Amino acid sequence: MGGVIQTILMEETDLIVRRIKNGTVIDHIDGGKGLQVLAALDISAEKGDVITIALNVPSGKLKKKDIIKVENKFLEQDDTNKLAVISPSATVNIIKNYQLIEKRRVSLPNE
């Protein structure tokens, strides 16, 4: 699984992932499940998606979490709900012009 990972090391203990101008940030993914999320949503570098991934990041609520940023791609509600099966704690943030426009919590899709 390829991707463009953009990070800047500040100090030994700090890691900053750059902000995105437009796109989707999937946050609070259960630690180690980020790659499953990418596969379930069919997001890949092979399709030209610019993807930033942080795996097993320390988190107060989850102990460890994954974060995915996908530039210039906006998830539909159906895509958001697919995440609930993989990571029920995930949130989806829609970003436009560096501003948070919408924040969604995932929920299981209706069958």
CSV table of N, CA and C in Angstrom, one decimal:
chain,number,residue,atom,x,y,z
A,1,MET,N,0.9,-1.2,0.0
A,1,MET,CA,0.0,0.0,0.0
A,1,MET,C,0.9,1.2,0.0
A,2,GLY,N,0.8,2.0,-1.0
A,2,GLY,CA,1.7,3.2,-1.1
A,2,GLY,C,0.9,4.4,-0.7
A,3,GLY,N,1.6,5.5,-0.5
A,3,GLY,CA,1.0,6.8,-0.1
A,3,GLY,C,2.0,7.8,0.0
A,4,VAL,N,1.6,9.0,0.0
A,4,VAL,CA,2.5,10.2,0.2
A,4,VAL,C,2.4,10.5,1.7
A,5,ILE,N,3.4,10.4,2.4
A,5,ILE,CA,3.4,10.7,3.8
A,5,ILE,C,4.2,11.9,4.1
A,6,GLN,N,3.6,13.0,4.6
A,6,GLN,CA,4.2,14.2,4.8
A,6,GLN,C,4.3,14.6,6.3
A,7,THR,N,5.5,14.5,6.8
A,7,THR,CA,5.7,14.8,8.2
A,7,THR,C,6.9,15.7,8.4
A,8,ILE,N,6.9,16.4,9.5
A,8,ILE,CA,8.1,17.2,9.9
A,8,ILE,C,8.5,16.8,11.3
A,9,LEU,N,9.7,16.4,11.5
A,9,LEU,CA,10.2,16.1,12.9
A,9,LEU,C,10.6,17.4,13.5
A,10,MET,N,10.1,17.7,14.6
A,10,MET,CA,10.4,19.0,15.3
A,10,MET,C,11.6,18.7,16.4
A,11,GLU,N,11.3,17.8,17.3
A,11,GLU,CA,12.2,17.3,18.3
A,11,GLU,C,12.1,15.8,18.4
A,12,GLU,N,12.9,15.2,19.2
A,12,GLU,CA,12.8,13.8,19.3
A,12,GLU,C,11.4,13.3,19.7
A,13,THR,N,10.7,14.1,20.5
A,13,THR,CA,9.4,13.6,21.0
A,13,THR,C,8.2,14.2,20.3
A,14,ASP,N,8.5,15.2,19.4
A,14,ASP,CA,7.4,15.8,18.7
A,14,ASP,C,7.3,15.4,17.2
A,15,LEU,N,6.1,15.2,16.7
A,15,LEU,CA,5.9,14.9,15.3
A,15,LEU,C,4.7,15.7,14.9
A,16,ILE,N,4.8,16.5,13.8
A,16,ILE,CA,3.7,17.3,13.3
A,16,ILE,C,3.4,16.8,11.9
A,17,VAL,N,2.1,16.6,11.7
A,17,VAL,CA,1.6,16.2,10.4
A,17,VAL,C,1.0,17.5,9.8
A,18,ARG,N,1.3,17.8,8.6
A,18,ARG,CA,0.9,19.1,8.1
A,18,ARG,C,-0.6,19.1,7.9
A,19,ARG,N,-1.2,20.3,8.0
A,19,ARG,CA,-2.6,20.5,7.8
A,19,ARG,C,-2.9,20.4,6.3
A,20,ILE,N,-4.2,20.0,6.0
A,20,ILE,CA,-4.6,19.9,4.7
A,20,ILE,C,-5.5,21.1,4.4
A,21,LYS,N,-5.5,21.6,3.1
A,21,LYS,CA,-6.3,22.7,2.7
A,21,LYS,C,-7.8,22.2,2.5
A,22,ASN,N,-7.9,21.1,1.7
A,22,ASN,CA,-9.2,20.6,1.4
A,22,ASN,C,-9.2,19.1,1.5
A,23,GLY,N,-10.2,18.5,2.1
A,23,GLY,CA,-10.2,17.0,2.1
A,23,GLY,C,-10.9,16.5,3.4
A,24,THR,N,-10.5,15.3,3.7
A,24,THR,CA,-11.1,14.5,4.8
A,24,THR,C,-10.0,14.1,5.8
A,25,VAL,N,-10.3,14.3,7.1
A,25,VAL,CA,-9.4,13.8,8.2
A,25,VAL,C,-10.3,12.7,8.9
A,26,ILE,N,-9.8,11.5,9.0
A,26,ILE,CA,-10.4,10.5,9.7
A,26,ILE,C,-9.6,10.3,11.0
A,27,ASP,N,-10.2,10.6,12.1
A,27,ASP,CA,-9.5,10.6,13.4
A,27,ASP,C,-10.1,9.6,14.4
A,28,HIS,N,-9.4,9.3,15.4
A,28,HIS,CA,-9.8,8.4,16.5
A,28,HIS,C,-10.1,7.0,16.0
A,29,ILE,N,-9.3,6.6,15.0
A,29,ILE,CA,-9.4,5.2,14.5
A,29,ILE,C,-8.7,4.4,15.5
A,30,ASP,N,-9.2,3.2,15.9
A,30,ASP,CA,-8.6,2.3,16.8
A,30,ASP,C,-7.2,2.0,16.3
A,31,GLY,N,-6.2,2.1,17.2
A,31,GLY,CA,-4.8,1.9,16.9
A,31,GLY,C,-4.6,0.6,16.1
A,32,GLY,N,-3.8,0.8,15.0
A,32,GLY,CA,-3.5,-0.4,14.1
A,32,GLY,C,-4.5,-0.7,13.1
A,33,LYS,N,-5.6,0.0,13.0
A,33,LYS,CA,-6.7,-0.3,12.1
A,33,LYS,C,-6.7,0.7,10.9
A,34,GLY,N,-5.8,1.6,10.8
A,34,GLY,CA,-5.8,2.6,9.7
A,34,GLY,C,-5.7,2.0,8.3
A,35,LEU,N,-4.9,1.0,8.2
A,35,LEU,CA,-4.7,0.4,6.8
A,35,LEU,C,-6.0,-0.3,6.4
A,36,GLN,N,-6.7,-0.9,7.4
A,36,GLN,CA,-8.0,-1.5,7.1
A,36,GLN,C,-9.0,-0.5,6.6
A,37,VAL,N,-9.0,0.7,7.2
A,37,VAL,CA,-9.9,1.8,6.9
A,37,VAL,C,-9.6,2.2,5.4
A,38,LEU,N,-8.3,2.4,5.1
A,38,LEU,CA,-8.0,2.7,3.7
A,38,LEU,C,-8.5,1.7,2.7
A,39,ALA,N,-8.4,0.4,3.0
A,39,ALA,CA,-8.8,-0.6,2.1
A,39,ALA,C,-10.4,-0.6,2.0
A,40,ALA,N,-11.1,-0.5,3.1
A,40,ALA,CA,-12.5,-0.5,3.1
A,40,ALA,C,-13.1,0.7,2.3
A,41,LEU,N,-12.4,1.8,2.3
A,41,LEU,CA,-12.9,3.0,1.6
A,41,LEU,C,-12.3,3.1,0.2
A,42,ASP,N,-11.5,2.1,-0.2
A,42,ASP,CA,-10.8,2.1,-1.5
A,42,ASP,C,-10.0,3.4,-1.8
A,43,ILE,N,-9.3,3.8,-0.8
A,43,ILE,CA,-8.4,5.0,-0.9
A,43,ILE,C,-7.0,4.4,-1.1
A,44,SER,N,-6.3,4.9,-2.1
A,44,SER,CA,-4.9,4.4,-2.4
A,44,SER,C,-4.2,5.5,-3.2
A,45,ALA,N,-2.9,5.4,-3.0
A,45,ALA,CA,-2.0,6.3,-3.8
A,45,ALA,C,-2.0,5.9,-5.3
A,46,GLU,N,-2.3,4.6,-5.6
A,46,GLU,CA,-2.3,4.2,-6.9
A,46,GLU,C,-3.4,5.0,-7.7
A,47,LYS,N,-4.4,5.4,-7.0
A,47,LYS,CA,-5.5,6.2,-7.7
A,47,LYS,C,-5.2,7.7,-7.7
A,48,GLY,N,-4.0,8.0,-7.2
A,48,GLY,CA,-3.6,9.4,-7.1
A,48,GLY,C,-4.0,10.2,-5.9
A,49,ASP,N,-4.6,9.5,-4.9
A,49,ASP,CA,-4.9,10.1,-3.6
A,49,ASP,C,-3.7,10.5,-2.9
A,50,VAL,N,-3.6,11.7,-2.3
A,50,VAL,CA,-2.5,12.1,-1.5
A,50,VAL,C,-3.0,11.8,-0.1
A,51,ILE,N,-2.2,10.9,0.6
A,51,ILE,CA,-2.7,10.4,1.9
A,51,ILE,C,-1.6,10.6,2.9
A,52,THR,N,-2.0,11.1,4.1
A,52,THR,CA,-1.1,11.2,5.2
A,52,THR,C,-1.6,10.2,6.3
A,53,ILE,N,-0.7,9.3,6.8
A,53,ILE,CA,-1.2,8.3,7.8
A,53,ILE,C,-0.3,8.4,9.0
A,54,ALA,N,-0.9,8.4,10.2
A,54,ALA,CA,-0.2,8.3,11.4
A,54,ALA,C,-0.8,7.1,12.1
A,55,LEU,N,0.1,6.1,12.5
A,55,LEU,CA,-0.4,4.9,13.1
A,55,LEU,C,0.1,4.8,14.5
A,56,ASN,N,-0.7,4.3,15.4
A,56,ASN,CA,-0.4,4.1,16.8
A,56,ASN,C,0.1,5.3,17.5
A,57,VAL,N,-0.6,6.4,17.3
A,57,VAL,CA,-0.3,7.7,17.9
A,57,VAL,C,-0.8,7.7,19.3
A,58,PRO,N,-0.1,8.2,20.3
A,58,PRO,CA,-0.6,8.2,21.7
A,58,PRO,C,-1.9,9.0,21.7
A,59,SER,N,-2.9,8.5,22.5
A,59,SER,CA,-4.2,9.2,22.6
A,59,SER,C,-4.7,9.0,24.0
A,60,GLY,N,-5.2,10.0,24.6
A,60,GLY,CA,-5.8,9.9,25.9
A,60,GLY,C,-6.9,9.0,26.1
A,61,LYS,N,-7.9,9.1,25.1
A,61,LYS,CA,-9.1,8.3,25.2
A,61,LYS,C,-8.8,6.8,24.8
A,62,LEU,N,-8.1,6.6,23.7
A,62,LEU,CA,-7.9,5.3,23.2
A,62,LEU,C,-6.6,4.6,23.5
A,63,LYS,N,-5.7,5.3,24.2
A,63,LYS,CA,-4.3,4.9,24.4
A,63,LYS,C,-3.5,5.0,23.2
A,64,LYS,N,-3.9,4.4,22.1
A,64,LYS,CA,-3.3,4.5,20.8
A,64,LYS,C,-4.4,4.7,19.7
A,65,LYS,N,-4.1,5.5,18.7
A,65,LYS,CA,-5.1,5.8,17.7
A,65,LYS,C,-4.3,5.9,16.4
A,66,ASP,N,-5.1,5.8,15.3
A,66,ASP,CA,-4.5,6.1,13.9
A,66,ASP,C,-5.3,7.3,13.4
A,67,ILE,N,-4.6,8.0,12.5
A,67,ILE,CA,-5.2,9.2,11.9
A,67,ILE,C,-4.9,9.1,10.4
A,68,ILE,N,-5.9,9.4,9.6
A,68,ILE,CA,-5.7,9.4,8.1
A,68,ILE,C,-6.2,10.8,7.6
A,69,LYS,N,-5.4,11.4,6.7
A,69,LYS,CA,-5.8,12.6,6.0
A,69,LYS,C,-5.7,12.3,4.5
A,70,VAL,N,-6.8,12.6,3.8
A,70,VAL,CA,-6.9,12.4,2.4
A,70,VAL,C,-7.2,13.8,1.8
A,71,GLU,N,-6.2,14.3,1.0
A,71,GLU,CA,-6.4,15.6,0.4
A,71,GLU,C,-7.4,15.5,-0.8
A,72,ASN,N,-8.2,16.6,-0.9
A,72,ASN,CA,-9.1,16.8,-2.1
A,72,ASN,C,-10.1,15.6,-2.3
A,73,LYS,N,-10.4,14.9,-1.2
A,73,LYS,CA,-11.4,13.9,-1.3
A,73,LYS,C,-12.4,14.1,-0.1
A,74,PHE,N,-13.7,14.0,-0.4
A,74,PHE,CA,-14.7,14.2,0.6
A,74,PHE,C,-15.6,13.0,0.7
A,75,LEU,N,-15.5,12.4,1.9
A,75,LEU,CA,-16.3,11.1,2.1
A,75,LEU,C,-17.8,11.4,2.2
A,76,GLU,N,-18.6,10.6,1.6
A,76,GLU,CA,-20.1,10.6,1.7
A,76,GLU,C,-20.5,10.0,3.0
A,77,GLN,N,-21.7,10.2,3.4
A,77,GLN,CA,-22.2,9.6,4.7
A,77,GLN,C,-22.1,8.1,4.7
A,78,ASP,N,-22.4,7.5,3.6
A,78,ASP,CA,-22.4,6.0,3.5
A,78,ASP,C,-21.0,5.5,3.7
A,79,ASP,N,-20.0,6.2,3.2
A,79,ASP,CA,-18.6,5.8,3.4
A,79,ASP,C,-18.2,6.0,4.9
A,80,THR,N,-18.7,7.1,5.4
A,80,THR,CA,-18.4,7.3,6.9
A,80,THR,C,-18.9,6.2,7.7
A,81,ASN,N,-20.1,5.7,7.4
A,81,ASN,CA,-20.7,4.6,8.2
A,81,ASN,C,-20.0,3.3,8.1
A,82,LYS,N,-19.4,3.1,7.0
A,82,LYS,CA,-18.6,1.8,6.8
A,82,LYS,C,-17.5,1.7,7.8
A,83,LEU,N,-17.1,2.8,8.3
A,83,LEU,CA,-16.0,2.8,9.3
A,83,LEU,C,-16.4,2.2,10.7
A,84,ALA,N,-17.7,2.3,11.0
A,84,ALA,CA,-18.2,1.8,12.3
A,84,ALA,C,-17.9,0.3,12.5
A,85,VAL,N,-17.8,-0.5,11.5
A,85,VAL,CA,-17.5,-1.9,11.6
A,85,VAL,C,-16.1,-2.1,12.0
A,86,ILE,N,-15.2,-1.2,11.5
A,86,ILE,CA,-13.8,-1.4,11.7
A,86,ILE,C,-13.4,-0.6,13.0
A,87,SER,N,-13.9,0.6,13.2
A,87,SER,CA,-13.5,1.4,14.3
A,87,SER,C,-14.7,2.3,14.8
A,88,PRO,N,-15.5,1.8,15.7
A,88,PRO,CA,-16.7,2.5,16.1
A,88,PRO,C,-16.4,3.9,16.8
A,89,SER,N,-15.1,4.1,17.2
A,89,SER,CA,-14.8,5.4,17.8
A,89,SER,C,-14.3,6.4,16.8
A,90,ALA,N,-14.2,6.1,15.6
A,90,ALA,CA,-13.7,7.0,14.5
A,90,ALA,C,-14.6,8.2,14.4
A,91,THR,N,-14.0,9.4,14.0
A,91,THR,CA,-14.7,10.6,13.6
A,91,THR,C,-14.2,11.0,12.2
A,92,VAL,N,-15.0,11.6,11.5
A,92,VAL,CA,-14.7,12.1,10.1
A,92,VAL,C,-14.8,13.6,10.1
A,93,ASN,N,-13.8,14.3,9.7
A,93,ASN,CA,-13.8,15.7,9.7
A,93,ASN,C,-13.6,16.2,8.2
A,94,ILE,N,-14.5,17.0,7.8
A,94,ILE,CA,-14.5,17.6,6.4
A,94,ILE,C,-13.8,18.9,6.5
A,95,ILE,N,-12.8,19.1,5.7
A,95,ILE,CA,-12.0,20.4,5.8
A,95,ILE,C,-12.1,21.1,4.4
A,96,LYS,N,-12.4,22.4,4.5
A,96,LYS,CA,-12.4,23.2,3.3
A,96,LYS,C,-11.7,24.5,3.6
A,97,ASN,N,-10.7,24.9,2.7
A,97,ASN,CA,-9.9,26.1,2.9
A,97,ASN,C,-9.3,26.1,4.4
A,98,TYR,N,-8.8,25.0,4.8
A,98,TYR,CA,-8.1,24.8,6.1
A,98,TYR,C,-9.1,24.9,7.3
A,99,GLN,N,-10.4,25.0,7.0
A,99,GLN,CA,-11.4,25.1,8.1
A,99,GLN,C,-12.2,23.9,8.3
A,100,LEU,N,-12.5,23.5,9.5
A,100,LEU,CA,-13.4,22.4,9.8
A,100,LEU,C,-14.8,22.8,9.4
A,101,ILE,N,-15.4,22.1,8.4
A,101,ILE,CA,-16.7,22.4,7.9
A,101,ILE,C,-17.8,21.5,8.6
A,102,GLU,N,-17.4,20.2,8.8
A,102,GLU,CA,-18.3,19.3,9.3
A,102,GLU,C,-17.6,18.2,10.1
A,103,LYS,N,-18.1,17.8,11.2
A,103,LYS,CA,-17.6,16.7,12.0
A,103,LYS,C,-18.7,15.6,12.1
A,104,ARG,N,-18.3,14.4,11.8
A,104,ARG,CA,-19.3,13.3,11.8
A,104,ARG,C,-18.8,12.2,12.8
A,105,ARG,N,-19.7,11.6,13.5
A,105,ARG,CA,-19.4,10.4,14.2
A,105,ARG,C,-19.9,9.2,13.4
A,106,VAL,N,-19.2,8.1,13.4
A,106,VAL,CA,-19.6,7.0,12.6
A,106,VAL,C,-20.8,6.2,13.3
A,107,SER,N,-21.6,5.6,12.5
A,107,SER,CA,-22.6,4.7,13.0
A,107,SER,C,-22.8,3.5,12.0
A,108,LEU,N,-23.3,2.4,12.6
A,108,LEU,CA,-23.5,1.2,11.7
A,108,LEU,C,-24.5,1.5,10.7
A,109,PRO,N,-24.2,1.1,9.4
A,109,PRO,CA,-25.2,1.3,8.3
A,109,PRO,C,-26.5,0.5,8.5
A,110,ASN,N,-27.6,1.0,8.1
A,110,ASN,CA,-28.8,0.2,8.1
A,110,ASN,C,-28.8,-0.9,7.1
A,111,GLU,N,-29.3,-2.1,7.4
A,111,GLU,CA,-29.2,-3.2,6.5
A,111,GLU,C,-30.5,-3.4,5.8
